[in-house]
Amino acid sequence: MSSVSPGTRPPVAELERVTRTYRMGTNEVHALDELSFSFGRGEYWAVMGSSGSGKSTLLNLLGCLDRPSSGSYRIDGVDVSTLDDDQLSELRSQRLGFVFQSYNLIAQLNVLENILVPLFYQDEPPLEAEERARGLAERVGLGNRLEHRPPELSGGQQQRVAIARALVNQPALILADEATGNLDSHTALEILALFDELHAEGKTILMVTHEPDVAARAQHVLRLKDGRVETVVRDQNPAPAAAAASSR
Amino acid sequence: MKGPSLLRTVRLGVSSLLLHKLRSLLTMLGVLFGVFAVIAMLAIGEGGRVEAIERIRGLGTQNVLARSVKPREDFATGQQAVRVINYGLTEEDLARIEQTFPCVQRVVPVREIYEEVRCGERAMNPRVVATLPNYLDVTGRKIAEGRFLADEDERRVANVCVLDYDVARHLFPFASPLGKEVKIGGDYYTVVGTVLTRLRQKDDPAPAGQGTAEVFIPLETGRKWYGSMQVKLRAGSREMEEVELHELIVEVAELDNVMFVADAVREMLERNHPQTDFEVRVPLEMMREVEAQGRLWSFVLGAIAVISLVVGGIGITNVMLATVTERTREIGIRRALGAKRKHIVTQFLVETVTLCIGGGLVGVAAGLLSPWILELVLEKRAIVTPGSSFLAFGISVVIGIFAGMYPAWSAARMDPVEALRHE
């Protein structure tokens, strides 16, 4: 898969001269400044940059949690800038998967229910929703903890639930925000291995991180500075699938 | 199926509420007391109304009562130790009313005799009523034992009497009074029956302190033995009264004609009694007044109770606002995972309404027990109508929706990015 030359893959997410401006008092801050970029289907990107480089803003935009001040953003061919709040929500529930640094599971729901949350908000949830969620729990190694609530799980386990939750709606794009930031290095490696597997299965993943060794696991690296693209490194690992296998 | 099913949303809401059991319970209490208050207040109003109506019905709704009233004594000097006062309704009035109005079914005359009733050592001062057998039908009194006065008694001028339940129990505590003899003034009467005691009325003709005890004897018998002249003992003086008839009970055939007959009777009597030594009372009119008054009371009491329910609702709004702030992060997560604003609104509204329904149901249950509590504490009759329970419950649900609307809306309005960042 990685032998296909860059740019030929159909883009999942396409940014065109996207600017996002925040007003801080009287100053205007350009968190993203005319950024144009596209993320191809099946690619595994690491987004790096110092704080204030615009990576969080980029993540919010890609996740349809925010809209650009100017420019256009298309996800899966849908132009986001014209959508209203409800349509953005719908897009999130159907095409996006989120993995957060602090897991962000809902405390009063058990593992199975947490995995099901994105489907809960779909207008027509799939009939086999629960089987799918059980399958994913099994897949991330928590098949025997379906009835547990998040506070009863370790950090690594919680993040696994979050990953299962991000997969349950079969998203076009998985967005991970410092997904290993709260984990010890051993657990972090396990989670990264899980991402490698997902990549090997052809999922499109975008991981925001500031840790070089996490970024090193990705297929491509995008480095931002002051809201613009600083550097792009493509195909830093010739065989990501092999890397995933060796890290087991 | 569209979106998350309501059942799942309710289950989610309940599990969120159970996370803070004490807080939810305290919030529910506000609604609980409000609903209880509405039901209890309306029950008190209804109880008072029904009681008043029963009392008035005891006078007969189709009746017009004309009573002899002693005229003002502005002409009396008070120098005489013994004086004779002649006033009141007469046999003539009776005949005139009977002949004039075709819509009058019956007119029953009543004479009252101020004599002590004795049986051996036991004595009491009930209202001794000399009247016709019709009295029973016209007033709707119920026979407890034996029979009431009969035409036969009237014809024979028999010395028979009928006791009401209070008198019977007082004079004959251990046995049935039927066939026994009592002494009224100087004469002996055979007891032929007992009737149920009349409910006490506010402006009861029976003197206070004597209750409503009554003894009935035939009209002719009363006339024969006691005449129309009676002696009343008063502080320092004796008073002689000459009254032919103390009361006329006019029964009207049609309920619609009652007010008309009452006015006509009043007018006719005024023409023949320049002294105004009578009064005309209409139980039906009293009943209508009581009903109007009862409605007003129910409204006032109910309004006060509804205010307490509203206060409970404000408490809920307050708690839900705190809950929303506390759960900002959760709202952000749900929004990021695809919840629309309406889903967030629904989630919080369901929680509020669940609180209200829970509090409302317990409140209704407590409200249904309220007559028992109120009768125990206030010794007041209270009646819960199904309508008031539904009303109170309905109001609590509506208040729940209103109380939850603002917190739910403020939850839905949050910016998902900000909410996710919230600690």
XYZ file of C-alpha atoms in Angstrom, chain B residues 41-42 44-50 52-53 284-303:
31
model
C -55.456 22.296 49.738
C -57.980 21.353 47.095
C -59.728 20.834 52.208
C -61.709 23.137 49.937
C -63.700 20.245 48.546
C -64.309 18.783 51.999
C -65.643 22.061 53.315
C -67.869 22.495 50.316
C -69.333 19.002 50.480
C -71.731 22.630 53.825
C -73.836 21.278 51.007
C -81.019 26.363 47.666
C -79.773 29.923 47.708
C -77.511 29.151 50.643
C -76.198 26.177 48.734
C -75.423 28.250 45.677
C -73.644 30.774 47.843
C -71.651 28.045 49.522
C -70.731 26.612 46.151
C -69.542 29.942 44.834
C -67.631 30.534 48.036
C -66.187 27.033 47.852
C -64.932 27.625 44.349
C -63.271 30.829 45.469
C -61.652 29.099 48.411
C -60.415 26.230 46.284
C -58.976 28.732 43.871
C -57.161 30.688 46.592
C -55.840 27.591 48.355
C -54.879 25.994 45.052
C -53.070 29.138 43.919
